[in-house]
Coordinates of C-alpha atoms and ligand atoms in Angstrom, one line a residue:
X735 CA 201.7 29.2 214.1
X736 CA 200.9 32.7 215.0
X737 CA 197.3 33.9 215.0
X738 CA 195.7 37.0 216.3
X739 CA 192.2 36.9 217.0
X740 CA 189.2 39.7 217.8
X741 CA 187.6 39.4 221.2
X742 CA 184.1 40.0 221.9
X743 CA 185.2 43.2 223.6
X744 CA 186.9 44.4 220.6
X745 CA 190.3 44.1 221.9
X746 CA 192.7 41.9 219.7
X747 CA 194.6 38.7 221.2
X748 CA 197.5 36.8 219.8
X749 CA 197.5 33.3 221.0
X750 CA 200.3 31.5 222.0
X751 CA 201.8 28.2 220.0
X752 CA 201.4 26.4 223.2
X753 CA 197.3 27.6 223.5
X754 CA 196.6 26.9 220.0
X755 CA 198.9 23.4 220.2
X756 CA 196.5 22.3 223.3
X757 CA 193.0 23.4 221.6
X758 CA 194.7 21.7 217.8
X759 CA 195.1 18.4 220.7
X760 CA 191.8 18.5 222.0
X761 CA 190.0 18.5 218.8
X762 CA 189.7 15.1 216.3
X763 CA 188.7 17.5 213.3
X764 CA 191.6 20.1 212.7
X765 CA 192.8 23.7 213.4
X766 CA 193.8 25.4 210.4
X767 CA 194.9 29.3 210.8
X768 CA 194.0 31.7 207.9
X769 CA 195.6 34.7 206.6
X770 CA 196.8 34.9 202.8
X771 CA 198.8 31.9 203.8
X772 CA 195.8 29.9 205.3
X773 CA 194.3 26.7 203.4
X774 CA 191.3 27.5 201.4
X775 CA 188.2 27.0 203.5
X776 CA 186.3 23.6 202.9
X777 CA 182.9 25.2 202.4
X778 CA 183.8 28.9 201.8
X779 CA 181.2 31.6 202.1
X780 CA 178.3 31.7 199.5
X781 CA 178.3 35.5 198.6
X782 CA 181.7 36.8 197.5
X783 CA 181.7 40.1 199.3
X784 CA 182.1 38.2 202.5
X785 CA 184.9 36.0 201.0
X786 CA 188.2 36.8 203.5
X787 CA 188.9 34.1 205.0
X788 CA 188.8 33.3 209.1
X789 CA 191.6 34.1 211.2
X790 CA 191.5 30.4 212.3
X791 CA 189.0 27.6 211.8
X792 CA 188.2 24.7 213.8
X793 CA 187.0 22.1 211.6
X794 CA 184.6 20.0 213.9
X795 CA 183.9 16.3 213.2
X796 CA 181.1 16.1 215.8
X797 CA 179.2 17.5 219.0
X798 CA 182.4 17.0 220.5
X799 CA 184.3 18.8 218.8
X800 CA 182.0 21.8 219.1
X801 CA 182.2 21.5 223.1
X802 CA 185.6 22.1 222.5
X803 CA 185.6 24.9 220.0
X804 CA 183.0 26.7 222.3
X805 CA 184.6 26.2 225.2
X806 CA 188.3 27.2 223.9
X807 CA 186.7 30.3 222.6
X808 CA 184.4 31.2 225.9
X809 CA 188.1 30.3 227.9
X810 CA 189.7 33.0 225.6
X811 CA 186.6 35.5 225.3
X812 CA 187.0 35.4 221.3
X813 CA 184.0 36.1 218.6
X814 CA 182.9 33.6 217.3
X815 CA 181.3 32.5 213.6
X816 CA 179.3 29.3 213.0
X817 CA 178.9 27.5 209.5
X818 CA 176.8 25.2 208.0
X819 CA 176.3 26.0 204.6
X820 CA 177.9 29.0 204.3
X821 CA 174.7 30.0 202.0
X822 CA 174.3 33.2 204.5
X823 CA 173.5 36.1 202.3
X824 CA 174.3 38.5 204.7
X825 CA 177.5 37.2 205.4
X826 CA 176.3 35.8 208.9
X827 CA 178.9 33.0 209.1
X828 CA 181.9 35.0 207.8
X829 CA 184.4 36.3 210.4
X830 CA 187.9 37.1 209.3
X831 CA 189.3 38.2 212.3
X832 CA 187.7 35.2 214.8
X833 CA 187.5 31.9 215.4
X834 CA 185.5 29.9 213.0
X835 CA 183.4 26.9 214.0
X836 CA 182.9 25.0 210.7
X837 CA 180.9 22.1 210.2
X838 CA 181.4 21.3 206.7
X839 CA 182.6 17.8 207.8
X840 CA 179.7 17.1 209.5
X841 CA 177.6 16.2 206.4
X842 CA 175.6 12.4 207.5
X843 CA 171.7 11.6 207.3
X844 CA 170.5 8.6 208.6
X845 CA 167.2 7.3 207.2
X846 CA 164.9 5.6 209.5
X847 CA 161.9 4.6 207.0
X848 CA 159.5 3.0 209.5
X849 CA 159.1 5.8 211.9
X850 CA 159.7 8.4 209.1
X851 CA 162.5 10.4 210.5
X852 CA 165.8 11.6 209.4
X853 CA 168.4 12.3 211.8
X854 CA 170.9 15.1 209.6
X855 CA 174.2 16.6 210.9
X856 CA 174.8 20.3 211.6
X857 CA 176.9 20.5 208.3
X858 CA 174.8 19.1 205.9
X859 CA 173.4 21.1 202.8
X860 CA 170.0 19.7 201.4
X861 CA 171.4 17.7 198.8
X862 CA 173.0 15.4 201.1
X863 CA 169.2 15.1 202.7
X864 CA 167.2 14.9 199.8
X865 CA 169.9 12.1 198.2
X866 CA 169.4 9.8 201.5
X867 CA 165.6 10.5 202.0
X868 CA 164.7 10.1 198.1
X869 CA 166.1 6.3 198.6
X870 CA 163.0 5.7 200.4
X871 CA 160.8 7.7 198.5
X872 CA 160.7 10.6 201.1
X873 CA 161.3 13.9 201.9
X874 CA 161.1 16.6 204.4
X875 CA 160.6 20.6 203.0
X876 CA 163.9 22.2 202.3
X877 CA 165.2 24.8 200.2
X878 CA 165.5 25.4 196.3
X879 CA 168.8 25.0 195.9
X880 CA 170.8 21.9 196.9
X881 CA 174.2 23.8 198.4
X882 CA 172.0 25.7 201.1
X883 CA 172.3 24.2 204.5
X884 CA 170.1 22.7 206.2
X885 CA 171.0 24.7 209.5
X886 CA 170.6 28.3 208.8
X887 CA 167.7 27.1 206.4
X888 CA 165.9 25.3 209.4
X889 CA 167.1 27.7 212.0
X890 CA 165.4 30.5 210.0
X891 CA 162.1 28.8 208.7
X892 CA 163.1 27.3 205.6
X893 CA 161.0 28.0 202.3
X894 CA 160.7 25.5 199.6
X895 CA 159.2 23.4 197.2
X896 CA 156.3 21.0 199.7
X897 CA 155.6 23.8 201.8
X898 CA 151.9 24.6 201.5
X899 CA 151.3 20.9 202.1
X900 CA 153.9 20.0 204.5
X901 CA 154.9 23.7 206.5
X902 CA 158.5 25.0 206.4
X903 CA 161.3 23.3 207.5
X904 CA 161.3 24.4 210.8
X905 CA 157.7 22.7 211.3
X906 CA 159.3 19.4 210.5
X907 CA 161.7 19.6 213.1
X908 CA 161.2 16.9 216.0
X909 CA 164.6 17.4 217.9
X910 CA 167.9 18.8 217.6
X911 CA 170.9 18.3 219.6
X912 CA 172.4 21.8 220.8
X913 CA 175.7 23.0 222.0
X914 CA 175.1 25.5 224.1
X915 CA 177.0 28.8 225.5
X916 CA 178.0 27.7 228.3
X917 CA 179.2 24.5 226.5
X918 CA 176.7 21.8 227.4
X919 CA 174.8 19.7 224.9
X920 CA 171.2 19.7 224.7
X921 CA 168.4 17.4 223.2
X922 CA 165.4 20.0 222.2
X923 CA 162.3 18.7 221.2
X924 CA 158.8 19.1 222.4
X925 CA 159.0 17.7 225.8
X926 CA 162.6 18.5 226.7
X927 CA 163.8 21.5 226.6
X928 CA 160.9 23.0 225.1
X929 CA 161.6 26.4 225.5
X930 CA 165.1 26.0 223.8
X931 CA 163.1 23.8 221.0
X932 CA 160.8 26.7 220.1
X933 CA 163.5 29.2 220.1
X934 CA 165.3 27.2 217.2
X935 CA 162.4 27.1 214.9
X936 CA 162.8 30.3 213.7
X937 CA 165.0 32.1 216.1
X938 CA 168.6 31.4 214.2
X939 CA 171.8 30.6 215.4
X940 CA 171.6 32.6 218.4
X941 CA 170.9 29.8 220.9
X942 CA 173.9 27.7 220.4
X943 CA 175.3 24.8 217.9
X944 CA 172.8 22.6 216.5
X945 CA 174.5 19.6 215.7
X946 CA 171.9 17.4 214.9
X947 CA 168.3 18.1 213.7
X948 CA 166.1 15.0 213.1
X949 CA 163.0 16.0 210.8
X950 CA 159.7 14.2 210.3
X951 CA 159.3 12.9 206.8
X952 CA 156.6 12.3 204.1
X953 CA 156.1 10.8 201.1
X954 CA 157.4 12.4 198.0
X955 CA 158.2 11.5 194.3
X956 CA 160.1 10.0 192.9
X957 CA 158.7 11.5 189.9
X958 CA 156.1 14.4 191.2
X959 CA 154.6 17.1 188.2
X960 CA 156.4 20.2 188.1
X961 CA 155.5 23.4 185.8
X962 CA 158.5 25.7 184.3
X963 CA 157.0 28.0 181.9
X964 CA 159.4 30.7 180.8
X965 CA 157.2 33.8 179.4
X966 CA 158.7 37.4 178.2
X967 CA 159.5 39.2 181.0
X968 CA 157.2 42.3 178.9
X969 CA 154.4 40.0 179.7
X970 CA 154.8 39.9 183.4
X971 CA 152.0 42.2 184.3
X972 CA 149.0 39.9 182.9
X973 CA 151.0 36.6 183.8
X974 CA 151.4 37.7 187.5
X975 CA 147.9 38.6 187.8
X976 CA 146.8 35.3 186.2
X977 CA 148.9 33.4 188.9
X978 CA 147.6 35.0 191.4
X979 CA 144.3 33.7 191.0
X980 CA 145.6 30.6 190.6
X981 CA 147.8 30.4 193.6
X982 CA 145.1 31.5 195.7
X983 CA 142.6 28.9 194.8
X984 CA 145.3 26.3 194.2
X985 CA 144.9 22.7 196.5
X986 CA 148.0 22.7 199.1
X987 CA 149.8 19.9 196.9
X988 CA 151.0 22.9 194.7
X989 CA 153.4 25.1 195.9
X990 CA 154.4 28.1 193.6
X991 CA 156.7 31.6 192.7
X992 CA 157.3 33.6 189.9
X993 CA 161.2 34.2 189.4
X994 CA 162.3 36.9 186.7
X995 CA 165.6 36.8 185.8
X996 CA 168.0 37.3 182.1
X997 CA 167.9 33.9 181.2
X998 CA 172.0 33.1 180.6
X999 CA 172.8 31.5 177.1
X1000 CA 173.0 28.1 178.3
X1001 CA 173.7 25.0 176.7
X1002 CA 170.8 22.7 175.6
X1003 CA 168.7 25.3 175.8
X1004 CA 166.8 26.9 172.8
X1005 CA 168.3 30.0 171.8
X1006 CA 165.1 32.1 171.8
X1007 CA 165.9 32.1 175.8
X1008 CA 169.4 32.7 175.5
X1009 CA 170.2 36.2 177.5
X1010 CA 166.6 36.8 177.1
X1011 CA 164.7 38.5 180.3
X1012 CA 162.0 36.2 181.7
X1013 CA 159.0 35.8 184.0
X1014 CA 159.5 31.9 185.3
X1015 CA 156.2 30.2 186.2
X1016 CA 157.5 27.6 188.5
X1017 CA 155.7 24.9 190.8
X1018 CA 155.4 22.0 192.3
X1019 CA 152.3 19.1 192.5
X1020 CA 153.8 17.1 195.7
X1021 CA 150.6 14.6 195.3
X1022 CA 151.3 10.6 194.4
X1023 CA 150.3 10.6 190.8
X1024 CA 152.7 12.8 188.5
X1025 CA 150.4 12.7 185.6
X1026 CA 147.4 14.1 188.2
X1027 CA 150.0 16.9 188.9
X1028 CA 150.5 17.9 185.8
X1029 CA 146.5 18.0 184.9
X1030 CA 146.2 20.8 188.2
X1031 CA 149.5 22.5 187.0
X1032 CA 148.3 23.0 183.3
X1033 CA 146.5 26.4 183.9
X1034 CA 150.3 27.7 185.0
X1035 CA 151.3 27.0 181.4
X1036 CA 148.7 29.3 179.7
X1037 CA 149.1 32.2 181.2
X1038 CA 150.1 33.7 178.3
X1039 CA 152.4 32.3 175.3
X1040 CA 155.9 30.5 176.7
X1041 CA 158.8 31.5 175.2
X1042 CA 159.6 28.0 176.4
X1043 CA 158.3 25.2 178.5
X1044 CA 160.0 23.2 180.9
X1045 CA 157.1 21.3 182.6
X1046 CA 156.7 17.8 183.0
X1047 CA 156.8 15.1 185.4
X1048 CA 160.1 15.3 187.0
X1049 CA 161.8 13.4 189.3
X1050 CA 162.1 15.2 192.6
X1051 CA 165.2 15.0 193.3
X1052 CA 165.9 16.8 190.0
X1053 CA 163.2 19.5 190.3
X1054 CA 165.7 20.2 194.0
X1055 CA 168.9 20.8 191.7
X1056 CA 167.1 22.8 188.9
X1057 CA 168.2 26.2 190.2
X1058 CA 171.5 25.5 191.1
X1059 CA 173.5 26.7 188.0
X1060 CA 172.0 30.4 189.3
X1061 CA 173.6 30.8 192.3
X1062 CA 177.2 29.6 192.0
X1063 CA 179.1 29.5 195.0
X1064 CA 181.5 32.4 195.6
X1065 CA 180.7 33.8 192.1
X1066 CA 178.1 36.5 193.0
X1067 CA 178.0 39.4 195.0
X1068 CA 174.7 39.5 196.3
X1069 CA 172.3 42.0 198.7
X1070 CA 168.9 40.4 199.4
X1071 CA 166.0 41.8 200.6
X1072 CA 162.0 40.8 201.1
X1073 CA 158.7 41.9 202.7
X1074 CA 155.4 39.8 203.2
X1075 CA 152.3 40.9 201.7
X1076 CA 149.1 40.5 203.0
X1077 CA 147.8 41.2 199.1
X1078 CA 149.0 41.2 196.2
X1079 CA 147.0 43.8 194.6
X1080 CA 147.5 45.3 191.0
X1081 CA 149.1 48.1 192.0
X1082 CA 152.0 45.9 193.7
X1083 CA 152.2 43.8 190.4
X1084 CA 153.0 46.6 188.7
X1085 CA 155.5 48.3 190.9
X1086 CA 157.3 44.9 190.4
X1087 CA 156.7 44.6 187.0
X1088 CA 158.8 48.2 186.9
X1089 CA 161.6 46.5 189.3
X1090 CA 162.1 44.0 187.1
X1091 CA 162.4 45.4 183.7
X1092 CA 164.8 47.8 185.6
X1093 CA 167.3 45.5 187.4
X1094 CA 170.8 46.4 187.9
X1095 CA 172.0 43.1 186.4
X1096 CA 171.4 40.1 184.7
X1097 CA 171.3 38.1 187.4
X1098 CA 169.4 40.1 189.7
X1099 CA 166.0 38.3 190.5
X1100 CA 162.7 39.9 191.7
X1101 CA 160.9 36.7 193.2
X1102 CA 157.3 36.7 193.9
X1103 CA 156.4 33.4 196.4
X1104 CA 152.9 32.0 197.2
X1105 CA 152.9 30.6 201.0
X1106 CA 149.5 30.2 202.7
X1107 CA 148.6 26.4 203.0
X1108 CA 150.3 24.8 206.1
X1109 CA 152.4 27.3 206.8
X1110 CA 149.8 29.5 207.3
X1111 CA 147.7 26.8 209.5
X1112 CA 150.6 27.0 212.2
X1113 CA 149.8 29.4 215.2
X1114 CA 151.6 32.6 215.1
X1115 CA 153.1 31.7 218.7
X1116 CA 153.5 27.9 218.2
X1117 CA 157.0 28.7 217.0
X1118 CA 159.7 31.4 217.3
X1119 CA 159.1 31.7 213.1
X1120 CA 156.1 34.4 213.4
X1121 CA 155.1 34.7 210.1
X1122 CA 151.8 32.9 209.3
X1123 CA 149.3 34.5 207.9
X1124 CA 150.7 36.8 204.6
X1125 CA 149.9 34.7 201.7
X1126 CA 152.6 36.7 199.4
X1127 CA 156.3 37.1 199.8
X1128 CA 158.2 39.3 197.6
X1129 CA 162.2 39.4 197.5
X1130 CA 164.2 41.1 195.6
X1131 CA 167.8 39.3 195.1
X1132 CA 170.1 41.7 194.2
X1133 CA 173.2 39.8 192.1
X1134 CA 176.1 40.8 190.5
X1135 CA 179.2 40.0 189.7
X1136 CA 181.8 43.3 189.5
X1137 CA 182.6 44.9 193.2
X1138 CA 182.3 48.3 191.1
X1139 CA 179.0 48.0 191.2
X1140 CA 178.8 47.0 194.7
X1141 CA 177.3 50.2 196.2
X1142 CA 175.1 51.3 192.9
X1143 CA 173.5 47.8 193.1
X1144 CA 173.1 47.7 197.0
X1145 CA 171.2 51.0 196.9
X1146 CA 168.9 49.3 193.7
X1147 CA 168.0 46.7 196.1
X1148 CA 167.5 48.9 199.3
X1149 CA 165.3 51.4 196.9
X1150 CA 163.3 48.2 195.6
X1151 CA 162.0 47.6 199.0
X1152 CA 161.7 50.8 199.9
X1153 CA 158.9 50.9 196.9
X1154 CA 157.1 47.6 198.4
X1155 CA 156.6 49.3 201.4
X1156 CA 153.3 50.5 200.1
X1157 CA 152.0 47.5 199.5
X1158 CA 153.6 44.9 201.7
X1159 CA 153.3 44.8 205.5
X1160 CA 156.6 45.5 206.3
X1161 CA 157.4 42.5 207.6
X1162 CA 160.4 40.5 206.8
X1163 CA 162.0 37.0 206.2
X1164 CA 165.4 36.9 208.4
X1165 CA 166.9 34.3 205.7
X1166 CA 166.9 37.1 203.0
X1167 CA 168.3 40.1 204.0
X1168 CA 170.8 42.6 203.7
X1169 CA 174.5 43.0 204.9
X1170 CA 176.3 41.3 207.8
X1171 CA 176.5 45.1 209.1
X1172 CA 172.9 45.6 208.7
X1173 CA 171.4 42.2 210.3
X1174 CA 168.9 44.6 212.7
X1175 CA 167.8 46.5 210.2
X1176 CA 166.3 44.2 208.4
X1177 CA 164.4 43.9 211.9
X1178 CA 164.2 41.5 214.0
X1179 CA 161.3 43.4 215.6
X1180 CA 159.0 43.2 212.5
X1181 CA 160.1 39.5 211.7
X1182 CA 159.3 38.2 215.2
X1183 CA 156.6 40.1 216.2
X1184 CA 154.8 39.2 220.0
X1185 CA 157.8 36.3 219.8
X1186 CA 160.5 39.0 220.1
X1187 CA 159.8 38.9 224.1
X1188 CA 159.9 35.1 224.9
X1189 CA 162.8 35.0 222.3
X1190 CA 165.0 37.8 224.5
X1191 CA 164.1 35.8 227.7
X1192 CA 165.3 32.4 226.5
X1193 CA 168.2 34.1 225.0
X1194 CA 169.5 35.7 228.5
X1195 CA 168.3 32.1 229.9
X1196 CA 170.6 30.7 227.4
X1197 CA 173.2 33.0 226.4
X1198 CA 172.9 35.7 228.6
X1199 CA 176.6 37.2 227.5
X1200 CA 175.6 37.0 223.9
X1201 CA 178.0 34.6 222.8
X1202 CA 176.3 33.8 219.6
X1203 CA 176.5 37.4 218.2
X1204 CA 177.0 37.1 214.4
X1205 CA 173.4 36.0 213.1
X1206 CA 170.4 37.8 213.3
X1207 CA 170.7 38.7 216.8
X1208 CA 168.1 38.5 219.6
X1209 CA 169.5 40.8 222.5
X1210 CA 169.5 38.7 226.0
X1211 CA 166.5 40.9 227.6
X1212 CA 165.8 38.9 231.0
X1213 CA 162.6 39.0 232.9
Ligands
FAD1756 C1 171.7 30.5 197.1 C2 170.5 30.5 197.9 C3 169.7 30.2 198.1 C4 168.5 30.2 199.0 N1 167.3 29.3 198.9 C5 166.9 29.4 199.9 C6 165.4 28.8 199.9 O1 165.0 27.9 198.9 N2 164.9 28.5 200.7 C7 165.1 29.3 202.5 O2 163.9 29.5 203.0 N3 165.9 29.9 202.1 C8 167.3 30.3 201.5 N4 168.2 30.6 201.2 C9 168.7 31.3 202.8 C10 169.0 30.5 203.2 O3 168.3 29.9 204.4 C11 170.2 31.8 204.7 O4 170.7 31.9 204.0 C12 170.5 30.0 205.3 O5 171.4 31.5 206.6 C13 171.6 29.6 204.9 O6 172.1 28.6 205.8 P1 173.6 28.2 206.0 O7 173.7 27.2 206.9 O8 174.0 27.9 204.2 O9 174.5 29.3 206.3 P2 175.7 30.1 206.7 O10 175.9 31.0 206.3 O11 176.5 28.4 207.3 O12 174.9 30.4 208.3 C14 174.2 31.0 208.2 C15 173.6 31.5 210.1 O13 173.4 30.4 210.2 C16 174.3 29.9 211.5 N5 174.4 28.6 211.3 C17 174.6 27.9 210.7 N6 174.9 26.7 210.7 C18 174.5 26.7 212.6 C19 174.5 25.9 213.1 N7 174.7 24.2 212.6 N8 174.0 25.8 214.4 C20 173.8 27.0 214.8 N9 173.9 28.2 213.9 C21 174.3 28.0 212.9 C22 175.1 30.9 211.4 O14 176.2 31.2 212.2 C23 175.0 32.3 210.5 O15 174.4 33.4 211.5 C24 169.0 30.9 200.4 C25 170.2 31.3 200.1 C26 171.3 31.1 198.9 C27 172.4 32.2 199.1

């Protein structure tokens, strides 16, 4: 095989057959060259704007393979990318000219029901974890689409349907195994390597390749209260005002959001919502009694006159896949941007309504998330994830399919975000950000606030050469 790769210093390196053969022999997994003749990626990048396969992929089967891949890349001075679930919106696990460390074969999940812990390999997706933990009536907070990677989601925080009761995904991490830039394998927890443990709870993939995560579990389901009321988009202003009042006073068992979209003409769904712009008021009540949960959620079904109402007691496992059809892998082009709000004012709602009615493509979403509860009970400096005060977050999930629309769609996403800065606090959620070539425009400084200095010091200690740089990058800053 002939493979030419980009080095960290920007130069190009043609690797000889002998060098590649030695690397291949050192792996239990396989080494796969890319290019037009290359096999398809085992787990392709979700965002179709970043669909080119890597020049060389190391398909790792375990921690030892990851160590080999890191050591090989260091010895050759190569630029690397790391892929867990491949759901980076900004294409941060896509590296057409470099070496991809691919963890998609590492999906094991082991549950210890007595200690209420789950050990999860670094390439698992959310559905892998929910499936195994629900077998014991347990769950840990994860995101809302089952194919999202546990790794990227957790390292960047992790919002989902259990947040207000049980916190972010990263708040439920009790231990992680990390392959660092020098090839060492570290176990990070509150007691072992506490700086590293602090940094990976929000600091992204900057500090190494996480090969396993151990999560705290909670009794959830198997059936939970679920609200999913689809209102006409024209009514969004009134719906969102009513939702704001409800969410602000709701018990922590209720995690809720509003999604606006044009509902596709899906089989099995009534015609009244086919290709219809709607505001979906969604919520989960994760308490032990689903009937009580439905009673608590009832006001969300009466914010106006729904076109259709999917609300019902629902298996938690079904809730966790209910948004999947709207986010197919590799079919959508995407540019997302988010912003936190200290207050969801009437003016902010009016601006959101204006944007929701003027989306550039049917699959573009304008979302409002309610936070608070256990998310905001954590001290902003207790983990690297610093945003612990805002009660609301808005995201503009610009999604379209036609490459000819790239420029206009991205411009729409940027301008919607700019407009929201009038009402928001300017802080962003780094897992919902922009493009590969502008990750810093998203603002690690605003996202991390006072935590950025400590992150820079830990980065300097563990990765002084910035070997792991394809991420929302934290610059090594000694001292
Ligand atoms: C359809 C969709 C739905 C989403 N829903 C939610 C949601 O409900 N809640 C939420 O909080 N976020 C959500 N996100 C955002 C998501 O959390 C981030 O995009 C996250 O980075 C995806 O993780 P991944 O492992 O799939 O991504 P990847 O593309 O594999 O990686 C993303 C980043 O993490 C690094 N990384 C990946 N694996 C590892 C590892 N094992 N060790 C170290 N670094 C690693 C990569 O190098 C890259 O920088 C969603 C994204 C999409 C596309």
